[in-house]
Amino acid sequence: MLTKRLIPCLDVRAGKVTKGVKFRGNVDIGDPVEFARMYYEEGADELVFYDITASNEGRGIMIEVVRAVAEAIYIPFSVGGGLRTLEDMRAVLLAGAEKVSVDSGAVRHPEIISQGARAFGSQCIVLSMQVQRAPVTEKIPSGWEICIDGGRTRTGLDALEWARRGEGLGAGELCVNSIDQDGTRAGYDIPLTRAMAEAVGIPVIASGGGGSAQHVYDVCTDGKADAAILASIIHRREMTIPDLKKELAGMGLPMRMNW
Amino acid sequence: MIAIVDYRAGNLTSVLRAVRHLGHEAEITDDPQKIRAAERVIFPGVGAAGETMSNLRKLALDGVLRDDVFRAGKPMLGICIGVQVIFERSEENDAECLGLLPGEVRRFPARAGLKVPQIGWNSVRQARPHPIMQGVPDQAEFYFVNSYYPAPARSEMVFGVTEYGREFASVVASVNLVATQFHLEKSGQVGLRMLDNFCRWNGKPC
């Protein structure tokens, strides 16, 4: 049976792992390669790296990080943040990432999704989206709006419509980040994740708000997610991946237990 | 020396990195001479069947893989698209494939609740023992990314079975050829164990 994936997410700024709350205020918490190795050995099913350095200088540092991570771990990992062109994507894939994740860049230039899918295959392209509740209007019938630029800018795009469009353009997976839940540890956004999973036929990764095994269980059952992103609770070692997996397997959620 | 066949697709460097990490010498190459001279051959990667076959023909590697690797008895490992092009044909692009083994490759059926492609970790039931699965726990999970699955014509070629909407052959083998639908190079310790087993295998079925 296909298992549900637990995916640690590492925000990387200038070569260091950092963690912020509600997309504001970041503190450096360690070396990305060390984090990657630790989570790999603890049984993480996949890793996600977001490069939150916006500068070109940062880009070069990130490629070095990707290369070092690829030498250290033998599970899939994706890299996102600031990828704007096919060449940006090619560079991280050649450095050893399994997948690339596009977000604000894809909202501005949706054709990056189809170009990437054509060049590298849909399985390589994760469409990541930052979603925030909004009043229901004609333009935003679902009541969920796409935001960009670290959640700072509202776009007026309906999140479900954008998800369907992204799938049509060739995205292979969706990563749904709830701005309302991010950093709160109060649980994933179940209605949002479920609406996304029902809107598309590709796997959905839930992100934002994960603080306990129960939260992961809920979003993978009621929320119909295929995978869940974990960040602060595991980075701060308040819970570990093996503990979470044991608890989730005990609750009946299919988990990879051999690693 | 292990030759990793370069057919202009897929993420070949991840296989190279894993093989080198295990302490074996390997090289990515499209040179028929080097492939003929190699001790063993890995045919990895992601891609579509039609494009993979047309690249192999353009590079004149289809005959090399058939005659100088498979029929010559060299240990040969196919991964992902590599388990698909060894059959006679694939529903993907309606492609005629290498035909090393009898059988074909089919698409997962479109139906509610079954996402295609399959992406993630799925378990492999070991249907019969094979040297490359030595030391690997039965029902261990491996990393899959596939929309199509191999359907060998003969059940004695099925060594591993996985369930995704239906049961399909996730490990197939015949004499000196073994192939997996999942990515050994991205499947953590159990994947590395199988890859290492292959790098030490003499090409005899048991």
Short mmCIF file of C-alpha atoms in Angstrom, two decimals:
data_model
loop_
_atom_site.label_atom_id
_atom_site.label_comp_id
_atom_site.label_asym_id
_atom_site.label_seq_id
_atom_site.Cartn_x
_atom_site.Cartn_y
_atom_site.Cartn_z
CA MET A 1 0.00 0.00 0.00
CA LEU A 2 1.24 3.50 -0.80
CA THR A 3 2.29 5.14 2.46
CA LYS A 4 1.70 8.73 3.58
CA ARG A 5 4.88 10.81 3.43
CA LEU A 6 6.35 12.90 6.25
CA ILE A 7 8.39 15.71 4.74
CA PRO A 8 10.62 17.97 6.83
CA CYS A 9 10.80 21.43 5.31
CA LEU A 10 13.95 23.48 5.63
CA ASP A 11 13.98 27.19 4.83
CA VAL A 12 17.48 28.14 3.77
CA ARG A 13 18.83 31.68 3.84
CA ALA A 14 22.40 32.37 2.73
CA GLY A 15 23.32 28.70 3.28
CA LYS A 16 21.77 28.37 6.76
CA VAL A 17 18.51 26.78 7.91
CA THR A 18 16.15 29.39 9.29
CA LYS A 19 12.67 29.37 10.76
CA GLY A 20 10.09 32.14 10.75
CA VAL A 21 6.59 32.58 12.06
CA LYS A 22 3.78 33.74 9.75
CA PHE A 23 6.38 34.49 7.08
CA ARG A 24 7.91 37.21 9.25
CA GLY A 25 10.99 37.31 11.45
CA ASN A 26 13.57 34.57 10.86
CA VAL A 27 16.32 33.07 13.03
CA ASP A 28 19.13 30.84 11.78
CA ILE A 29 19.00 27.40 13.37
CA GLY A 30 21.73 25.33 11.69
CA ASP A 31 23.49 23.73 8.73
CA PRO A 32 21.19 22.33 6.01
CA VAL A 33 23.41 19.31 5.24
CA GLU A 34 23.50 18.31 8.92
CA PHE A 35 19.71 18.65 9.16
CA ALA A 36 19.29 16.63 5.95
CA ARG A 37 21.52 13.81 7.18
CA MET A 38 19.77 13.66 10.55
CA TYR A 39 16.27 13.50 9.03
CA TYR A 40 17.41 10.95 6.44
CA GLU A 41 18.75 8.69 9.17
CA GLU A 42 15.59 9.16 11.23
CA GLY A 43 13.34 7.96 8.40
CA ALA A 44 12.04 11.13 6.72
CA ASP A 45 10.34 10.13 3.46
CA GLU A 46 11.43 13.18 1.50
CA LEU A 47 12.85 16.64 2.18
CA VAL A 48 11.94 20.10 0.94
CA PHE A 49 14.33 23.02 0.80
CA TYR A 50 13.10 26.55 0.21
CA ASP A 51 15.73 29.08 -0.69
CA ILE A 52 14.47 32.26 0.94
CA THR A 53 17.50 34.28 -0.16
CA ALA A 54 16.28 36.46 -2.97
CA SER A 55 19.64 37.61 -4.35
CA ASN A 56 21.64 36.10 -7.20
CA GLU A 57 24.55 35.67 -4.83
CA GLY A 58 22.34 33.44 -2.69
CA ARG A 59 21.51 31.31 -5.71
CA GLY A 60 25.11 30.12 -6.03
CA ILE A 61 25.27 29.23 -2.33
CA MET A 62 22.03 27.25 -2.68
CA ILE A 63 23.42 25.17 -5.58
CA GLU A 64 26.36 24.24 -3.35
CA VAL A 65 23.95 23.25 -0.58
CA VAL A 66 21.94 21.08 -3.02
CA ARG A 67 25.12 19.37 -4.22
CA ALA A 68 26.27 18.61 -0.66
CA VAL A 69 22.81 17.34 0.35
CA ALA A 70 22.72 15.02 -2.69
CA GLU A 71 26.00 13.48 -1.54
CA ALA A 72 24.61 12.90 1.96
CA ILE A 73 21.11 11.48 1.53
CA TYR A 74 19.51 8.79 -0.67
CA ILE A 75 15.86 9.79 -0.58
CA PRO A 76 14.10 12.31 -2.85
CA PHE A 77 14.26 16.02 -2.09
CA SER A 78 12.85 19.08 -3.76
CA VAL A 79 14.17 22.60 -3.97
CA GLY A 80 12.14 25.77 -4.36
CA GLY A 81 12.35 29.50 -3.90
CA GLY A 82 13.16 32.03 -6.56
CA LEU A 83 13.22 29.60 -9.50
CA ARG A 84 12.18 31.73 -12.44
CA THR A 85 13.59 30.13 -15.56
CA LEU A 86 14.16 26.71 -17.09
CA GLU A 87 17.88 27.27 -16.49
CA ASP A 88 17.28 27.88 -12.75
CA MET A 89 15.40 24.55 -12.64
CA ARG A 90 18.03 22.69 -14.61
CA ALA A 91 20.78 23.90 -12.27
CA VAL A 92 19.14 22.49 -9.11
CA LEU A 93 18.15 19.23 -10.82
CA LEU A 94 21.69 18.74 -12.12
CA ALA A 95 23.04 19.48 -8.65
CA GLY A 96 21.03 16.47 -7.43
CA ALA A 97 17.49 17.54 -6.48
CA GLU A 98 14.72 15.15 -7.50
CA LYS A 99 12.09 17.85 -7.94
CA VAL A 100 11.77 21.60 -8.25
CA SER A 101 9.09 23.63 -6.61
CA VAL A 102 7.66 26.79 -8.17
CA ASP A 103 5.52 29.34 -6.37
CA SER A 104 5.38 33.11 -6.91
CA GLY A 105 7.35 32.78 -10.17
CA ALA A 106 4.66 30.47 -11.56
CA VAL A 107 1.89 32.92 -10.65
CA ARG A 108 3.70 35.64 -12.60
CA HIS A 109 4.71 33.37 -15.48
CA PRO A 110 2.54 30.22 -15.54
CA GLU A 111 4.35 28.95 -18.64
CA ILE A 112 7.30 27.97 -16.40
CA ILE A 113 5.15 25.02 -15.26
CA SER A 114 4.54 23.68 -18.75
CA GLN A 115 8.11 24.37 -19.88
CA GLY A 116 9.49 22.54 -16.84
CA ALA A 117 7.12 19.60 -17.27
CA ARG A 118 8.05 19.28 -20.94
CA ALA A 119 11.79 19.48 -20.27
CA PHE A 120 12.05 17.33 -17.12
CA GLY A 121 8.72 15.52 -16.77
CA SER A 122 5.69 16.36 -14.62
CA GLN A 123 7.03 14.23 -11.75
CA CYS A 124 9.76 16.88 -11.32
CA ILE A 125 7.45 19.87 -10.98
CA VAL A 126 5.80 20.70 -7.67
CA LEU A 127 3.42 23.65 -7.72
CA SER A 128 3.66 25.27 -4.32
CA MET A 129 1.05 27.82 -3.32
CA GLN A 130 0.53 30.19 -0.41
CA VAL A 131 -3.14 30.38 0.41
CA GLN A 132 -5.06 32.72 2.67
CA ARG A 133 -8.76 32.98 3.51
CA ALA A 134 -10.55 35.80 1.72
CA PRO A 135 -14.12 37.03 1.45
CA VAL A 136 -16.08 35.05 -1.15
CA THR A 137 -16.42 37.15 -4.27
CA GLU A 138 -17.09 36.52 -7.93
CA LYS A 139 -13.34 36.37 -8.54
CA ILE A 140 -12.65 34.19 -5.49
CA PRO A 141 -15.63 31.82 -5.29
CA SER A 142 -13.86 29.32 -3.01
CA GLY A 143 -12.95 31.91 -0.37
CA TRP A 144 -9.27 30.99 -0.63
CA GLU A 145 -6.89 33.37 -2.33
CA ILE A 146 -3.39 32.86 -3.70
CA CYS A 147 -0.70 35.09 -2.18
CA ILE A 148 2.87 35.56 -3.40
CA ASP A 149 6.20 36.96 -2.24
CA GLY A 150 6.32 35.20 1.11
CA GLY A 151 2.63 35.76 1.69
CA ARG A 152 2.92 39.53 1.55
CA THR A 153 1.05 40.17 -1.71
CA ARG A 154 -2.52 39.12 -2.50
CA THR A 155 -3.11 38.24 -6.15
CA GLY A 156 -6.88 38.11 -6.54
CA LEU A 157 -6.52 34.53 -7.87
CA ASP A 158 -8.85 31.84 -6.57
CA ALA A 159 -6.72 29.09 -5.04
CA LEU A 160 -8.79 26.16 -6.36
CA GLU A 161 -8.87 27.60 -9.87
CA TRP A 162 -5.11 28.14 -9.78
CA ALA A 163 -4.58 24.55 -8.60
CA ARG A 164 -6.63 23.13 -11.48
CA ARG A 165 -4.83 25.36 -13.94
CA GLY A 166 -1.45 24.28 -12.55
CA GLU A 167 -2.39 20.63 -12.95
CA GLY A 168 -3.49 21.31 -16.52
CA LEU A 169 -0.15 22.99 -17.26
CA GLY A 170 1.68 19.87 -16.10
CA ALA A 171 2.43 20.17 -12.39
CA GLY A 172 3.01 16.70 -10.88
CA GLU A 173 2.22 17.54 -7.25
CA LEU A 174 0.68 20.38 -5.27
CA CYS A 175 2.10 21.74 -2.05
CA VAL A 176 -0.59 23.76 -0.26
CA ASN A 177 0.72 26.20 2.34
CA SER A 178 -1.87 27.75 4.59
CA ILE A 179 -0.77 31.25 5.61
CA ASP A 180 -3.51 31.29 8.25
CA GLN A 181 -2.06 28.19 9.94
CA ASP A 182 1.68 28.68 9.25
CA GLY A 183 3.78 28.63 12.40
CA THR A 184 0.76 28.26 14.69
CA ARG A 185 1.12 24.50 15.38
CA ALA A 186 -2.66 24.48 15.75
CA GLY A 187 -3.12 21.88 13.00
CA TYR A 188 -3.17 21.90 9.19
CA ASP A 189 -5.97 23.62 7.31
CA ILE A 190 -8.22 20.59 6.81
CA PRO A 191 -11.01 22.19 4.73
CA LEU A 192 -8.48 23.85 2.41
CA THR A 193 -6.38 20.70 1.92
CA ARG A 194 -9.45 18.57 1.31
CA ALA A 195 -10.89 21.05 -1.20
CA MET A 196 -7.55 20.98 -3.06
CA ALA A 197 -7.33 17.17 -3.03
CA GLU A 198 -10.85 16.95 -4.42
CA ALA A 199 -10.14 19.59 -7.09
CA VAL A 200 -7.13 17.86 -8.67
CA GLY A 201 -5.99 14.34 -9.57
CA ILE A 202 -2.35 14.79 -8.52
CA PRO A 203 -0.88 14.24 -5.04
CA VAL A 204 -1.41 17.01 -2.48
CA ILE A 205 1.13 17.90 0.20
CA ALA A 206 -0.27 19.76 3.21
CA SER A 207 1.82 22.50 4.77
CA GLY A 208 1.45 24.96 7.62
CA GLY A 209 0.31 24.30 11.18
CA GLY A 210 1.57 20.77 11.84
CA GLY A 211 2.21 20.37 15.57
CA SER A 212 1.34 16.77 16.50
CA ALA A 213 0.76 13.24 15.18
CA GLN A 214 -2.99 13.88 15.46
CA HIS A 215 -2.64 16.87 13.10
CA VAL A 216 -0.86 14.73 10.51
CA TYR A 217 -3.44 11.97 10.92
CA ASP A 218 -6.32 14.40 10.46
CA VAL A 219 -4.94 16.05 7.33
CA CYS A 220 -4.08 12.67 5.73
CA THR A 221 -7.57 11.25 6.44
CA ASP A 222 -10.21 14.03 6.63
CA GLY A 223 -7.97 16.38 4.63
CA LYS A 224 -7.22 13.70 1.99
CA ALA A 225 -3.55 14.76 1.84
CA ASP A 226 -0.88 12.39 0.48
CA ALA A 227 1.91 13.92 2.48
CA ALA A 228 2.48 16.39 5.30
CA ILE A 229 5.19 19.00 5.74
CA LEU A 230 6.78 19.29 9.18
CA ALA A 231 8.97 22.14 10.33
CA SER A 232 9.30 23.78 13.73
CA ILE A 233 8.20 20.86 15.96
CA ILE A 234 10.89 18.59 14.55
CA HIS A 235 13.55 21.28 14.05
CA ARG A 236 13.27 22.14 17.74
CA ARG A 237 13.33 18.41 18.60
CA GLU A 238 10.03 18.62 20.43
CA MET A 239 9.05 15.54 18.44
CA THR A 240 11.12 13.25 16.23
CA ILE A 241 10.21 11.56 12.95
CA PRO A 242 10.49 8.03 14.45
CA ASP A 243 8.14 8.99 17.32
CA LEU A 244 5.65 10.53 14.91
CA LYS A 245 5.80 7.52 12.58
CA LYS A 246 5.29 5.05 15.41
CA GLU A 247 2.34 6.98 16.72
CA LEU A 248 0.80 7.41 13.25
CA ALA A 249 1.27 3.73 12.35
CA GLY A 250 -0.41 2.87 15.67
CA MET A 251 -3.35 5.05 14.65
CA GLY A 252 -3.63 3.05 11.42
CA LEU A 253 -2.07 5.50 8.94
CA PRO A 254 0.12 3.67 6.36
CA MET A 255 3.73 4.66 7.11
CA ARG A 256 7.12 3.58 5.82
CA MET A 257 8.67 1.81 8.81
CA ASN A 258 11.83 0.21 7.27
CA TRP A 259 14.71 2.59 6.84
CA MET B 1 33.80 -0.84 -14.05
CA ILE B 2 30.03 -0.37 -14.09
CA ALA B 3 28.57 1.41 -17.12
CA ILE B 4 25.55 3.63 -16.48
CA VAL B 5 23.90 4.03 -19.86
CA ASP B 6 23.47 7.65 -20.95
CA TYR B 7 20.48 7.94 -23.27
CA ARG B 8 19.90 11.72 -22.85
CA ALA B 9 17.22 11.55 -20.15
CA GLY B 10 16.60 10.88 -16.53
CA ASN B 11 18.56 11.78 -13.45
CA LEU B 12 21.60 9.59 -14.11
CA THR B 13 23.90 11.40 -11.70
CA SER B 14 21.87 10.27 -8.67
CA VAL B 15 22.53 6.64 -9.64
CA LEU B 16 26.21 7.39 -10.19
CA ARG B 17 26.46 9.09 -6.79
CA ALA B 18 24.79 6.14 -5.02
CA VAL B 19 27.00 3.54 -6.74
CA ARG B 20 30.16 5.50 -5.91
CA HIS B 21 28.97 6.04 -2.33
CA LEU B 22 28.85 2.23 -2.05
CA GLY B 23 32.50 2.09 -3.11
CA HIS B 24 32.12 0.83 -6.70
CA GLU B 25 33.67 2.33 -9.79
CA ALA B 26 31.17 3.57 -12.31
CA GLU B 27 30.88 5.87 -15.29
CA ILE B 28 28.02 7.47 -17.20
CA THR B 29 28.54 6.70 -20.87
CA ASP B 30 26.90 6.37 -24.29
CA ASP B 31 30.00 4.80 -25.85
CA PRO B 32 29.20 1.27 -27.16
CA GLN B 33 32.86 0.25 -26.65
CA LYS B 34 32.78 1.19 -22.98
CA ILE B 35 29.43 -0.53 -22.46
CA ARG B 36 30.76 -3.71 -24.14
CA ALA B 37 33.88 -3.59 -21.97
CA ALA B 38 32.01 -2.95 -18.70
CA GLU B 39 31.72 -5.67 -16.11
CA ARG B 40 28.05 -4.79 -15.52
CA VAL B 41 25.52 -2.32 -16.86
CA ILE B 42 22.87 -0.12 -15.25
CA PHE B 43 20.05 1.30 -17.32
CA PRO B 44 18.40 3.89 -15.03
CA GLY B 45 16.25 6.90 -15.19
CA VAL B 46 13.02 8.67 -15.74
CA GLY B 47 11.49 9.39 -19.10
CA ALA B 48 8.85 8.37 -21.59
CA ALA B 49 9.08 5.02 -23.39
CA GLY B 50 8.78 6.49 -26.90
CA GLU B 51 11.50 9.08 -26.42
CA THR B 52 13.77 6.66 -24.59
CA MET B 53 13.53 4.12 -27.41
CA SER B 54 14.13 6.73 -30.12
CA ASN B 55 17.19 8.02 -28.24
CA LEU B 56 18.54 4.48 -27.85
CA ARG B 57 18.11 3.90 -31.60
CA LYS B 58 19.73 7.23 -32.49
CA LEU B 59 22.72 6.38 -30.29
CA ALA B 60 22.77 2.82 -31.73
CA LEU B 61 22.53 1.48 -28.17
CA ASP B 62 19.44 -0.73 -28.66
CA GLY B 63 21.48 -3.45 -30.34
CA VAL B 64 24.34 -3.07 -27.85
CA LEU B 65 21.99 -3.58 -24.89
CA ARG B 66 20.30 -6.57 -26.58
CA ASP B 67 23.31 -8.41 -28.03
CA ASP B 68 26.40 -7.28 -26.12
CA VAL B 69 24.86 -6.93 -22.66
CA PHE B 70 21.72 -9.07 -22.25
CA ARG B 71 22.52 -11.96 -24.61
CA ALA B 72 26.21 -11.84 -23.68
CA GLY B 73 25.25 -12.68 -20.08
CA LYS B 74 26.50 -9.45 -18.48
CA PRO B 75 24.76 -8.55 -15.20
CA MET B 76 22.23 -5.88 -16.19
CA LEU B 77 20.04 -3.69 -13.96
CA GLY B 78 17.08 -1.65 -15.22
CA ILE B 79 15.55 1.05 -13.03
CA CYS B 80 12.17 2.77 -13.61
CA ILE B 81 12.01 3.41 -17.37
CA GLY B 82 14.70 0.69 -17.49
CA VAL B 83 12.19 -1.95 -16.33
CA GLN B 84 9.73 -0.81 -18.99
CA VAL B 85 11.77 -0.70 -22.20
CA ILE B 86 13.02 -4.30 -21.69
CA PHE B 87 9.57 -5.62 -22.67
CA GLU B 88 8.15 -5.94 -26.18
CA ARG B 89 5.98 -2.85 -26.16
CA SER B 90 4.59 -0.08 -23.99
CA GLU B 91 1.19 1.62 -24.03
CA GLU B 92 3.14 4.85 -23.45
CA ASN B 93 3.46 6.46 -26.87
CA ASP B 94 2.48 3.00 -28.21
CA ALA B 95 6.23 2.36 -28.30
CA GLU B 96 7.92 -0.73 -29.62
CA CYS B 97 10.59 -1.58 -27.02
CA LEU B 98 13.72 -3.73 -26.72
CA GLY B 99 11.85 -7.04 -26.40
CA LEU B 100 14.43 -8.67 -24.12
CA LEU B 101 11.57 -10.22 -22.12
CA PRO B 102 8.08 -11.26 -23.27
CA GLY B 103 5.36 -8.94 -22.02
CA GLU B 104 4.23 -5.34 -22.17
CA VAL B 105 3.85 -2.15 -20.17
CA ARG B 106 0.40 -0.79 -19.29
CA ARG B 107 -1.00 2.42 -17.86
CA PHE B 108 -2.65 2.47 -14.43
CA PRO B 109 -6.41 2.64 -15.03
CA ALA B 110 -8.07 6.03 -14.62
CA ARG B 111 -10.51 5.75 -11.75
CA ALA B 112 -11.67 7.68 -8.75
CA GLY B 113 -9.23 7.81 -5.86
CA LEU B 114 -6.28 6.41 -7.82
CA LYS B 115 -3.82 9.19 -8.52
CA VAL B 116 -1.65 8.78 -11.60
CA PRO B 117 1.32 8.96 -11.46
CA GLN B 118 1.86 6.98 -8.31
CA ILE B 119 4.31 9.07 -6.26
CA GLY B 120 5.76 7.89 -2.97
CA TRP B 121 6.84 4.90 -0.92
CA ASN B 122 5.13 1.58 -1.53
CA SER B 123 5.86 -1.91 -0.22
CA VAL B 124 7.35 -4.78 -2.23
CA ARG B 125 6.29 -8.34 -1.46
CA GLN B 126 9.09 -10.71 -2.43
CA ALA B 127 7.39 -13.34 -4.60
CA ARG B 128 10.56 -15.46 -4.93
CA PRO B 129 14.13 -15.02 -3.72
CA HIS B 130 16.73 -13.28 -5.86
CA PRO B 131 20.37 -12.54 -5.01
CA ILE B 132 19.79 -8.79 -5.31
CA MET B 133 17.08 -8.88 -2.62
CA GLN B 134 19.31 -10.64 -0.13
CA GLY B 135 19.18 -8.92 3.28
CA VAL B 136 16.20 -6.79 2.27
CA PRO B 137 13.14 -7.25 4.53
CA ASP B 138 10.03 -8.61 2.86
CA GLN B 139 7.39 -5.84 2.44
CA ALA B 140 10.04 -3.10 2.75
CA GLU B 141 8.97 0.18 1.11
CA PHE B 142 10.69 1.72 -1.89
CA TYR B 143 10.28 5.04 -3.70
CA PHE B 144 8.07 4.91 -6.81
CA VAL B 145 7.19 7.48 -9.46
CA ASN B 146 5.25 5.82 -12.27
CA SER B 147 2.15 6.06 -14.45
CA TYR B 148 2.86 2.75 -16.22
CA TYR B 149 3.68 -0.71 -14.88
CA PRO B 150 5.34 -3.83 -16.30
CA ALA B 151 3.16 -6.82 -17.16
CA PRO B 152 5.53 -9.75 -17.88
CA ALA B 153 4.02 -12.54 -19.98
CA ARG B 154 5.43 -15.22 -17.70
CA SER B 155 4.86 -15.32 -13.93
CA GLU B 156 8.26 -16.92 -13.23
CA MET B 157 9.82 -13.55 -14.13
CA VAL B 158 8.00 -11.80 -11.27
CA PHE B 159 10.21 -11.48 -8.16
CA GLY B 160 8.56 -8.54 -6.42
CA VAL B 161 4.89 -7.52 -6.29
CA THR B 162 3.41 -4.13 -5.36
CA GLU B 163 -0.20 -3.02 -5.00
CA TYR B 164 -1.42 0.22 -6.52
CA GLY B 165 -5.05 -0.04 -7.60
CA ARG B 166 -4.06 -3.56 -8.68
CA GLU B 167 -1.09 -5.84 -8.10
CA PHE B 168 1.80 -5.35 -10.51
CA ALA B 169 5.34 -6.69 -10.98
CA SER B 170 7.72 -4.24 -9.31
CA VAL B 171 10.80 -6.49 -9.57
CA VAL B 172 11.29 -8.63 -12.67
CA ALA B 173 14.27 -10.82 -13.50
CA SER B 174 15.41 -13.37 -16.03
CA VAL B 175 18.88 -14.96 -16.09
CA ASN B 176 21.42 -12.07 -15.99
CA LEU B 177 18.81 -9.29 -16.14
CA VAL B 178 17.05 -7.77 -13.13
CA ALA B 179 14.91 -4.65 -13.12
CA THR B 180 12.90 -2.61 -10.63
CA GLN B 181 10.04 -0.19 -11.17
CA PHE B 182 11.09 1.75 -8.05
CA HIS B 183 14.13 4.00 -7.66
CA LEU B 184 16.84 2.05 -5.83
CA GLU B 185 19.00 5.16 -5.67
CA LYS B 186 16.27 7.14 -3.84
CA SER B 187 15.00 4.40 -1.52
CA GLY B 188 17.24 4.92 1.50
CA GLN B 189 19.15 2.06 3.11
CA VAL B 190 17.07 -0.78 1.60
CA GLY B 191 17.55 0.67 -1.88
CA LEU B 192 21.30 1.06 -1.36
CA ARG B 193 21.43 -2.55 -0.12
CA MET B 194 19.83 -3.81 -3.35
CA LEU B 195 22.09 -1.60 -5.45
CA ASP B 196 25.13 -2.93 -3.61
CA ASN B 197 23.90 -6.51 -4.07
CA PHE B 198 23.65 -5.89 -7.81
CA CYS B 199 27.17 -4.42 -7.92
CA ARG B 200 28.47 -7.69 -6.42
CA TRP B 201 26.17 -10.10 -8.32
CA ASN B 202 27.69 -12.66 -10.69
CA GLY B 203 24.64 -12.63 -12.98
CA LYS B 204 23.42 -16.09 -11.98
CA PRO B 205 19.72 -16.21 -11.04
CA CYS B 206 20.24 -18.00 -7.72
#
